mmCIF file of C-alpha atoms in Angstrom:
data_model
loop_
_atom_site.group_PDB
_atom_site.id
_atom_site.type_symbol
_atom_site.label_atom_id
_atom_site.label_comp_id
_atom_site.label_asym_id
_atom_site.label_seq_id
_atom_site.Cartn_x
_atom_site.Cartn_y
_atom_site.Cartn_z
ATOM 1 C CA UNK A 1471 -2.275 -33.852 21.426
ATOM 2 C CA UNK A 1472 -1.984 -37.810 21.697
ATOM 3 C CA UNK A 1473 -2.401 -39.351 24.785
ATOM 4 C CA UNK A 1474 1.137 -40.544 24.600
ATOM 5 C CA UNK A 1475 2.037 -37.561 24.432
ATOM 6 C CA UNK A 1476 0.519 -36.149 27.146
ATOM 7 C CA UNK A 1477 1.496 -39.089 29.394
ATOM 8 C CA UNK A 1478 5.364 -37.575 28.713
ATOM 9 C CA UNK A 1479 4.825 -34.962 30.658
ATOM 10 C CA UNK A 1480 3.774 -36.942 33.836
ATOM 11 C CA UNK A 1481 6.469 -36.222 37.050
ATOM 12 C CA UNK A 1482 7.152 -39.838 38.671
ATOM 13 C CA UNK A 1483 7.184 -37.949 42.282
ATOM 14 C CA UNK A 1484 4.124 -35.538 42.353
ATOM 15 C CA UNK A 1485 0.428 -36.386 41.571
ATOM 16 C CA UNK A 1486 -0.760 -35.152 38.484
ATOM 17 C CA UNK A 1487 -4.549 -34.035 37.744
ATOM 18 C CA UNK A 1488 -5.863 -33.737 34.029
ATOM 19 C CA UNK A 1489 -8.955 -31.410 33.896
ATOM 20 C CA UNK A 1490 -11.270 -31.993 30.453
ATOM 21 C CA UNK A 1491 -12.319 -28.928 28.892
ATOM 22 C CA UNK A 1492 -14.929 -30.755 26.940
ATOM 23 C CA UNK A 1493 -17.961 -31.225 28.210
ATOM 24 C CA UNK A 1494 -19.108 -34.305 26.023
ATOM 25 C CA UNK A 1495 -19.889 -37.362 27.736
ATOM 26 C CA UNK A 1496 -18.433 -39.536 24.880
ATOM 27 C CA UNK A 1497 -15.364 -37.684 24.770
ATOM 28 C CA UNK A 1498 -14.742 -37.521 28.331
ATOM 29 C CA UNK A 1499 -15.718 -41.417 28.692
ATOM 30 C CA UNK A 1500 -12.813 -42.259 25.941
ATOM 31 C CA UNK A 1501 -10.271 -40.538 27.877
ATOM 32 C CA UNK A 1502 -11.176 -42.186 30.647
ATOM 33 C CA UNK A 1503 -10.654 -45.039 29.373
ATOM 34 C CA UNK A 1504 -7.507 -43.983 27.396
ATOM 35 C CA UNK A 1505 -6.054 -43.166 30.113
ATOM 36 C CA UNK A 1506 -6.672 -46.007 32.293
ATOM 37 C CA UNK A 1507 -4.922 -48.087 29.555
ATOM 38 C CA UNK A 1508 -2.309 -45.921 29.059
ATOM 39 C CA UNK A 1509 -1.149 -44.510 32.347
ATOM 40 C CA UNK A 1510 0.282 -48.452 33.300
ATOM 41 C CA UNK A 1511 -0.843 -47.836 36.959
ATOM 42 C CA UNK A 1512 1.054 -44.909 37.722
ATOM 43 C CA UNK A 1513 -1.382 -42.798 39.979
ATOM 44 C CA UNK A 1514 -2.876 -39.561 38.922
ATOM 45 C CA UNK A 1515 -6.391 -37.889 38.769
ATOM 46 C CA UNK A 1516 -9.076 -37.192 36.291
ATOM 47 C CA UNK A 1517 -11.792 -34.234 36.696
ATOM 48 C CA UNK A 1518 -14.459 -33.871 34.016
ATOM 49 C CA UNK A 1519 -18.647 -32.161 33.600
ATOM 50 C CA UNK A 1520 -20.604 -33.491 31.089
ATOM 51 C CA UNK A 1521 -23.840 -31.812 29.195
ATOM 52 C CA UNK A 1522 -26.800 -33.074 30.613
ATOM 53 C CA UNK A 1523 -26.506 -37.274 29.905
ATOM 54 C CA UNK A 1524 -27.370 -40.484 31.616
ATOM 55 C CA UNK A 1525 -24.858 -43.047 31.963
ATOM 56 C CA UNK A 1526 -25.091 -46.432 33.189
ATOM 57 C CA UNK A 1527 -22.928 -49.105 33.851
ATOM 58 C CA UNK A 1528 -21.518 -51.624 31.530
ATOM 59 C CA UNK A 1529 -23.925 -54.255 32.922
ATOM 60 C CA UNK A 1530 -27.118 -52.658 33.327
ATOM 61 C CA UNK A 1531 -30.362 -52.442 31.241
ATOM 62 C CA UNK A 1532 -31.034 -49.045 29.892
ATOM 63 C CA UNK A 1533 -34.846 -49.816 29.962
ATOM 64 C CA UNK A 1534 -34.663 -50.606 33.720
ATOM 65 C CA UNK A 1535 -32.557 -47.428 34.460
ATOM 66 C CA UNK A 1536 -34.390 -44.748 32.310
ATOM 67 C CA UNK A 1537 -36.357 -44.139 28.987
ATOM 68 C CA UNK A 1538 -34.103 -43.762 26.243
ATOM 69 C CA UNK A 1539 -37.361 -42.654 23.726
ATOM 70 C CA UNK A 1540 -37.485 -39.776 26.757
ATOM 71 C CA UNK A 1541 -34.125 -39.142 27.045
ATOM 72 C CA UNK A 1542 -34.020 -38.219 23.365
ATOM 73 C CA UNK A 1543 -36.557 -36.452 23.033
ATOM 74 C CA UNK A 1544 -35.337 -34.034 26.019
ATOM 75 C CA UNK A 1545 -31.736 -34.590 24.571
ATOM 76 C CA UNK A 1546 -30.159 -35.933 27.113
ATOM 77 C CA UNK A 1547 -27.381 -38.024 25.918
ATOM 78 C CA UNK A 1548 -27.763 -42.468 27.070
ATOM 79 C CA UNK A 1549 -24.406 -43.383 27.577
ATOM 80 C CA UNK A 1550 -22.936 -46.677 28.674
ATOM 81 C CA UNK A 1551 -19.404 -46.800 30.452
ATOM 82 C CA UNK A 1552 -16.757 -49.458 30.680
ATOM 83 C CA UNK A 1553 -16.743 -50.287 34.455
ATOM 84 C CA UNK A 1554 -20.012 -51.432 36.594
ATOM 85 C CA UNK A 1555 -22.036 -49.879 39.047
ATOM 86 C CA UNK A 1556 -25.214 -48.205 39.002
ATOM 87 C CA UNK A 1557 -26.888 -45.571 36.667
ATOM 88 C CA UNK A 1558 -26.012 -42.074 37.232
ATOM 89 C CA UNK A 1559 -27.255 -38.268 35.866
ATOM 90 C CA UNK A 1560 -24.726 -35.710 34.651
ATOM 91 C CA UNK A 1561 -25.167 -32.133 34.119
ATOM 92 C CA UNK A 1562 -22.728 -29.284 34.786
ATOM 93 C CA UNK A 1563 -23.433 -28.961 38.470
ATOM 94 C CA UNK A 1564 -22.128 -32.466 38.497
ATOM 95 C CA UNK A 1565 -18.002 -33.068 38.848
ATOM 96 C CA UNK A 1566 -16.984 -36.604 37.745
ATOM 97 C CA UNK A 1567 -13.419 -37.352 39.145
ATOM 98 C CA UNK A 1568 -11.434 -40.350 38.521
ATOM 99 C CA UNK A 1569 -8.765 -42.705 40.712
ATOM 100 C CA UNK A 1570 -6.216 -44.306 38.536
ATOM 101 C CA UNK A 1571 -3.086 -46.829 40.063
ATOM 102 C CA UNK A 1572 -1.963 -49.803 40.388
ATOM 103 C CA UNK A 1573 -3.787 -52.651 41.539
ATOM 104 C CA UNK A 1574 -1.832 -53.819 44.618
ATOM 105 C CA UNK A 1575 -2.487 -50.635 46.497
ATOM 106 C CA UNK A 1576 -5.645 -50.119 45.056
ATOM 107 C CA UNK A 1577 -7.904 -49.047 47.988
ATOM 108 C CA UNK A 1578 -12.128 -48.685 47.131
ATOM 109 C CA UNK A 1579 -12.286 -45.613 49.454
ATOM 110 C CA UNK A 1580 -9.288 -43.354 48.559
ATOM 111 C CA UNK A 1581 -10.772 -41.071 46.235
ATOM 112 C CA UNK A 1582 -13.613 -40.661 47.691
ATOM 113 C CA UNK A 1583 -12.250 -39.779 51.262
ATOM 114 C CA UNK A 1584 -10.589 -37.194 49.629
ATOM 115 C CA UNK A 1585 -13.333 -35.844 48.375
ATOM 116 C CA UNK A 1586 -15.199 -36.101 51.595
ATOM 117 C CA UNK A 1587 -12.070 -34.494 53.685
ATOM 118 C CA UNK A 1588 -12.248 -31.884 51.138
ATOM 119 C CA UNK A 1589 -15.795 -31.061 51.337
ATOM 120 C CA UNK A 1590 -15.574 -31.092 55.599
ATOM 121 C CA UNK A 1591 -12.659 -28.217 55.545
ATOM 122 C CA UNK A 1592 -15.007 -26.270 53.554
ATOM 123 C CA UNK A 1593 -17.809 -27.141 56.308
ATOM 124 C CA UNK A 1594 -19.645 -29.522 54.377
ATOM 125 C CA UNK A 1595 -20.583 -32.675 57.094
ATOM 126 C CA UNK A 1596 -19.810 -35.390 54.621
ATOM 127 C CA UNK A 1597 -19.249 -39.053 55.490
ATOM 128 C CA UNK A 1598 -18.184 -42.124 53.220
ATOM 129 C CA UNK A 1599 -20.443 -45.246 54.006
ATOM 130 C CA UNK A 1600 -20.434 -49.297 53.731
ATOM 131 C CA UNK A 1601 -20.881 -49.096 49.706
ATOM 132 C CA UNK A 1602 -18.380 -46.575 49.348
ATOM 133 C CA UNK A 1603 -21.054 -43.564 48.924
ATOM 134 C CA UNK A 1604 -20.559 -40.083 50.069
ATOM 135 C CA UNK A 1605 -23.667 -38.833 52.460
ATOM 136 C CA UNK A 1606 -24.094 -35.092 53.211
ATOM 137 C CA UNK A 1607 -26.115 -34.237 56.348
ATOM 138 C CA UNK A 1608 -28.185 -31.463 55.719
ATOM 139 C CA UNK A 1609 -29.978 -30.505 58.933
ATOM 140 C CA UNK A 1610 -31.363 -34.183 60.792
ATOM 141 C CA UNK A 1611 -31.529 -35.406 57.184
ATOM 142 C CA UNK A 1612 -29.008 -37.553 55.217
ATOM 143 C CA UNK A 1613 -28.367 -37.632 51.390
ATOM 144 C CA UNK A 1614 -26.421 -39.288 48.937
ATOM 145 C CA UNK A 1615 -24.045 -36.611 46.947
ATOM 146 C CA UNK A 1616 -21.780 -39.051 45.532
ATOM 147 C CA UNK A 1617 -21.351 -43.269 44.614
ATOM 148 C CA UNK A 1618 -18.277 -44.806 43.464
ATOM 149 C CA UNK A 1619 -17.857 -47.306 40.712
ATOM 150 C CA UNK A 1620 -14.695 -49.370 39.878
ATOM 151 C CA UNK A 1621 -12.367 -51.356 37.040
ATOM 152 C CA UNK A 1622 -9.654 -53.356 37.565
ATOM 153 C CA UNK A 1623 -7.466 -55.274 35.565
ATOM 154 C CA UNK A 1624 -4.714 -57.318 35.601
ATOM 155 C CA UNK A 1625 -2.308 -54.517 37.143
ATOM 156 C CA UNK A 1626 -3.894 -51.480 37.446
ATOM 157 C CA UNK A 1627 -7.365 -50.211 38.455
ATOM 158 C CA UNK A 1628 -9.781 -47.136 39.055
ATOM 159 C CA UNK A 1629 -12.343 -45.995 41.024
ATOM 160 C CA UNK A 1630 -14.827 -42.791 39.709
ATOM 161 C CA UNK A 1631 -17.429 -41.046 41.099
ATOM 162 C CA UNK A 1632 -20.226 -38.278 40.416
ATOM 163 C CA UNK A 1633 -20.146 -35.376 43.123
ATOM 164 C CA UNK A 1634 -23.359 -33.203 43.447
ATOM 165 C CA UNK A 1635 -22.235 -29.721 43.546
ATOM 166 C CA UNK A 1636 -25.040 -27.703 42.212
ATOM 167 C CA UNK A 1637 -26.775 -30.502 39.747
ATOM 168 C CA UNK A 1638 -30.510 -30.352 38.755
ATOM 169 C CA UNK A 1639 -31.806 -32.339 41.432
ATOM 170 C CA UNK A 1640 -35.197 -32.756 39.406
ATOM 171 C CA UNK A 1641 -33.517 -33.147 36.660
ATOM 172 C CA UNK A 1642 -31.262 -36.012 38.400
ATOM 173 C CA UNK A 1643 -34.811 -37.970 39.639
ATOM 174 C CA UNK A 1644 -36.712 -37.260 36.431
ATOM 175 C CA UNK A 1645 -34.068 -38.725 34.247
ATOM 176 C CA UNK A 1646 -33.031 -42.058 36.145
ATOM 177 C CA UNK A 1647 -37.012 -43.207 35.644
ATOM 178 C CA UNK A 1648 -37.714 -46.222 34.565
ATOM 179 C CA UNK A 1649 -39.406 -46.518 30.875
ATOM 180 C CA UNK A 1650 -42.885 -46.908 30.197
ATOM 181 C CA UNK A 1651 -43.775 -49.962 28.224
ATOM 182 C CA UNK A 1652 -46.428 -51.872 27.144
ATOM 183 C CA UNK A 1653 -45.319 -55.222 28.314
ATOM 184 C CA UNK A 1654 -43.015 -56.175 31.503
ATOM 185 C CA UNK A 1655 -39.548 -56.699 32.131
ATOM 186 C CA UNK A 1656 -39.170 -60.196 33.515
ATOM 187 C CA UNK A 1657 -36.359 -62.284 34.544
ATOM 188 C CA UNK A 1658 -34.086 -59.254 33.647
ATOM 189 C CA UNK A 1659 -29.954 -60.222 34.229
ATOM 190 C CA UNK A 1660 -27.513 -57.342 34.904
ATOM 191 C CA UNK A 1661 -26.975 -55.203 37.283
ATOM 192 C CA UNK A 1662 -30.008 -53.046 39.159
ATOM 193 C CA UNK A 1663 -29.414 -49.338 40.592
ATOM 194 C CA UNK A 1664 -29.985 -48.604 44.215
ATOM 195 C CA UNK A 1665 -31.984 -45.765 44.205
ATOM 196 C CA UNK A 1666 -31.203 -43.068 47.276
ATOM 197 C CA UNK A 1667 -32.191 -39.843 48.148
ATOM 198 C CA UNK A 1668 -30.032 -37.350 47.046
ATOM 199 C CA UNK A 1669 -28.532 -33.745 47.382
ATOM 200 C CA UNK A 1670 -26.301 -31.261 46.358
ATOM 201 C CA UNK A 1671 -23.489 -29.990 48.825
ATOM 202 C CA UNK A 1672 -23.970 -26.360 47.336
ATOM 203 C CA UNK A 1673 -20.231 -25.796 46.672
ATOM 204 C CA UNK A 1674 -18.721 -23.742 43.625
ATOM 205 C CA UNK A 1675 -16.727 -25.875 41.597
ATOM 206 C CA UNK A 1676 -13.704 -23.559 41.178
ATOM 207 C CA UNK A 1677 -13.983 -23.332 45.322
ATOM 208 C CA UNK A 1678 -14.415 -27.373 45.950
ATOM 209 C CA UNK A 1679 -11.119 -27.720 42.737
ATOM 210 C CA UNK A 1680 -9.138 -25.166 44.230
ATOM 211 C CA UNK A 1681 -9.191 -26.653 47.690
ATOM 212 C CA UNK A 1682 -9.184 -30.705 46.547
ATOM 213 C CA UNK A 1683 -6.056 -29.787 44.511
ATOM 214 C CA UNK A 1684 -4.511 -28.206 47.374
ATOM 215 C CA UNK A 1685 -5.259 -31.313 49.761
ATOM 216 C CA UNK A 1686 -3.858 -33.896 47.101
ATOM 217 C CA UNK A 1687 -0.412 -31.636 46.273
ATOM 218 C CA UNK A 1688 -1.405 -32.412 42.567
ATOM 219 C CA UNK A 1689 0.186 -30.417 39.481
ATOM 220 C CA UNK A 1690 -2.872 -29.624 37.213
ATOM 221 C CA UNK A 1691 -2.651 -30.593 33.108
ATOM 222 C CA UNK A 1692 -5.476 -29.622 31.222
ATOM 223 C CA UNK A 1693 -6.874 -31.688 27.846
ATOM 224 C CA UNK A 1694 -9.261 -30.752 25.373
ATOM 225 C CA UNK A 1695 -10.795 -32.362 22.514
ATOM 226 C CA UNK A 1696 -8.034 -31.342 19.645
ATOM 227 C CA UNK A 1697 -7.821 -32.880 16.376
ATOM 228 C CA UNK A 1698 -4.887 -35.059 17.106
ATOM 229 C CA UNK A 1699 -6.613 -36.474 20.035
ATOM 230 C CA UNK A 1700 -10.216 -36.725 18.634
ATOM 231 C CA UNK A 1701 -8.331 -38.741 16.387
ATOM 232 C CA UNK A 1702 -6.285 -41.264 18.559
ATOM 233 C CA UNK A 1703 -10.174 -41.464 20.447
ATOM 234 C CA UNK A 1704 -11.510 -42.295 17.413
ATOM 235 C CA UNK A 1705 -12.228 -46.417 17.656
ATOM 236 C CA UNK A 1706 -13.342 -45.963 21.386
ATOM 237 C CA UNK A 1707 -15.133 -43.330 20.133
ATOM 238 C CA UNK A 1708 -16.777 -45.029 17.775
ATOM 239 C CA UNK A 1709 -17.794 -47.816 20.064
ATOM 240 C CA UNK A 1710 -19.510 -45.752 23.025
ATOM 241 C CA UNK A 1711 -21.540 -43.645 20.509
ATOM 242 C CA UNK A 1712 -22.745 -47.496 18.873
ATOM 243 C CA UNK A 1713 -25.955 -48.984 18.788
ATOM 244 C CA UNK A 1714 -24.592 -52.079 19.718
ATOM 245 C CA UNK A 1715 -22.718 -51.052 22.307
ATOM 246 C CA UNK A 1716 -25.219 -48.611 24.293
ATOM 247 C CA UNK A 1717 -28.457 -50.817 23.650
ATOM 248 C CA UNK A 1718 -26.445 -54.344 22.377
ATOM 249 C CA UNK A 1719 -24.516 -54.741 25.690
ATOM 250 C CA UNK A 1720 -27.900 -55.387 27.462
ATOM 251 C CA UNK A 1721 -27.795 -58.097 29.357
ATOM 252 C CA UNK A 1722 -30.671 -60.450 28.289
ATOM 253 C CA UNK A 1723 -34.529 -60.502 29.677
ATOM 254 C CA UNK A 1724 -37.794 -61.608 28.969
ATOM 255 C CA UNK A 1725 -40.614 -59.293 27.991
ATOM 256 C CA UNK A 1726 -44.408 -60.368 28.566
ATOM 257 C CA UNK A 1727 -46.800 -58.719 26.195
ATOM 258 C CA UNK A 1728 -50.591 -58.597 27.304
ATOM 259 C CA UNK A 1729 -52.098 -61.725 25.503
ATOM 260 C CA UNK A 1730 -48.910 -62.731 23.671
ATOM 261 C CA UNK A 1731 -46.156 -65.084 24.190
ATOM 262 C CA UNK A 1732 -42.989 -64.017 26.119
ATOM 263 C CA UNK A 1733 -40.486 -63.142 23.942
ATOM 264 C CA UNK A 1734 -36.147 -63.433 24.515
ATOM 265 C CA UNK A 1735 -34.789 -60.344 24.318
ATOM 266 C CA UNK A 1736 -30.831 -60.941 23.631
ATOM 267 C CA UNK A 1737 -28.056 -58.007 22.687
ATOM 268 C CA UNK A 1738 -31.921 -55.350 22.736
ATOM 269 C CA UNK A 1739 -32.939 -57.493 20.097
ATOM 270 C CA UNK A 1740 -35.859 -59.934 20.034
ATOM 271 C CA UNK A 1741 -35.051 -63.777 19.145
ATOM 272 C CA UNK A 1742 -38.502 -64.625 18.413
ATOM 273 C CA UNK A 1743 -41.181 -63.401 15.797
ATOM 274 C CA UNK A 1744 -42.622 -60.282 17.125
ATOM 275 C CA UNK A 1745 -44.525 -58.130 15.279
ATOM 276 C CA UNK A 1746 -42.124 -57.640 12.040
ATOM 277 C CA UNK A 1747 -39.117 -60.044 12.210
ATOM 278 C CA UNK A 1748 -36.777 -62.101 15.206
ATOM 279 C CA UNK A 1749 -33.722 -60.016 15.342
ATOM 280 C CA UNK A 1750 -36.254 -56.007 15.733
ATOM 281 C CA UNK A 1751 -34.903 -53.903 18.034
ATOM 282 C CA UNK A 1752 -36.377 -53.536 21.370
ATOM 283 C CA UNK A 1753 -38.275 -50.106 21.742
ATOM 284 C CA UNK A 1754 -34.730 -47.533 20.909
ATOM 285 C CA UNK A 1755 -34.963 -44.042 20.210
ATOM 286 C CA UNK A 1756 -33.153 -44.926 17.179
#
């Protein structure tokens, strides 16, 4: 089914969540954005899991972030996603929700206060912080279970988060590693992570669904990845799953090699002779 389509069915007076069946980070990042172009700032929810995957924010630098030659060889999908923010781990245990409305009553913390009033009826101590993070307390101890990121345009915006519900917590530190190369990363633009401790909040996801539906009223429409709509995905498609766009996007750094000149490394290639030819890609999986 087209988006368009699907968008028909929306109810001007009630809140309406869509719930992705797929659990491919690609897809689920296209709809995202399809939807965010499409919905014209009318307000409604999005609720996705993805197979294990890393995704980082428009702006950052994958080498910085992770490994992408360890990512691959663990397969664990390298995504990059259209709004900012900070690097983030997704497995199954991991719920991704989305905020869509207009800009002018676009608030930062919505979403994610109700997600935290959610999480406290089901006696889960949860708080939302300064930088718009959800903290569980577990004990005297205090965790990150969820950030926020944002995009807004002209007249509409959204805000998204990853919730820890039963995520691979090893799995979560292991993959958002920095790579190990041979030279440095200097002078590196973009946008840097701030690492946390984290922690699950040890809630079933049909429990924590059931109950966040409940709190926002919402009337539940679920998509999955048919034909029709693979289809009208297909350019953004296309783009996330690019080399240029996962590895091209990176902002620009320098790299110092032991005993060699710095080299310029511009759109993850180099712009000076190293080793084969200006224009090599910079250590990819691919």
């Amino acid at each position: 089914m087209r988006v368009a389509r699907l968008l028909e069915s929306l109810e001007s007076e009630s809140v309406t969540a869509f719930i992705s069946s797929s659990h491919d980070s690609a897809f689920n990042l296209a709809l995202e954005d399809a939807l965010f172009n499409r919905l014209s700032g009318r307000k409604a929810f999005l609720f996705y899991c993805n197979r294990p995957s890393v995704i980082i924010g428009r702006n950052q630098n994958p080498w910085l972030e992770c490994d992408p030659r360890k990512l691959a060889r663990s397969s664990i999908q390298l995504m990059r996603r259209f709004s900012g923010g900070g690097a983030v781990y997704h497995d199954l245990g991991n719920l991704n929700y989305v905020y869509y409305t207009d800009r002018q009553s676009f608030d930062r913390r919505f979403a994610i206060q109700q997600v935290s009033d959610v999480l406290n009826g089901l006696d889960r101590a949860t708080y939302v912080n300064e930088r718009h993070d959800l903290i569980v307390r577990k004990g005297k101890m205090s965790y990150k279970c969820s950030g926020s990121a944002f995009k807004i345009s002209k007249d509409r915006a959204y805000a998204h988060g990853t919730l820890l519900l039963n995520s691979d917590i090893a799995s979560v530190r292991d993959s958002l590693q920095p790579a190990m190369l041979r030279g440095k990363i200097l002078d590196a633009k973009g946008v840097g992570s701030v690492r946390s401790a984290v922690a699950n909040v040890d809630v079933d996801q049909d429990v924590f669904m059931k109950a966040l539906v409940k709190h926002l009223g919402a009337r539940l429409i679920q998509i999955s990845p048919d034909e029709e709509l693979l289809h009208d995905l297909g350019l953004t498609l296309q783009k996330l799953l690019s080399w240029d766009w996962i590895y091209g996007q990176t902002p620009e750094f320098m790299l110092q090699m032991p005993g060699m000149p710095s080299s310029l490394i511009r759109n993850g290639r180099h712009t000076s002779s190293f080793g084969d030819s200006p224009g090599k890609r910079f250590n990819c999986p691919n």
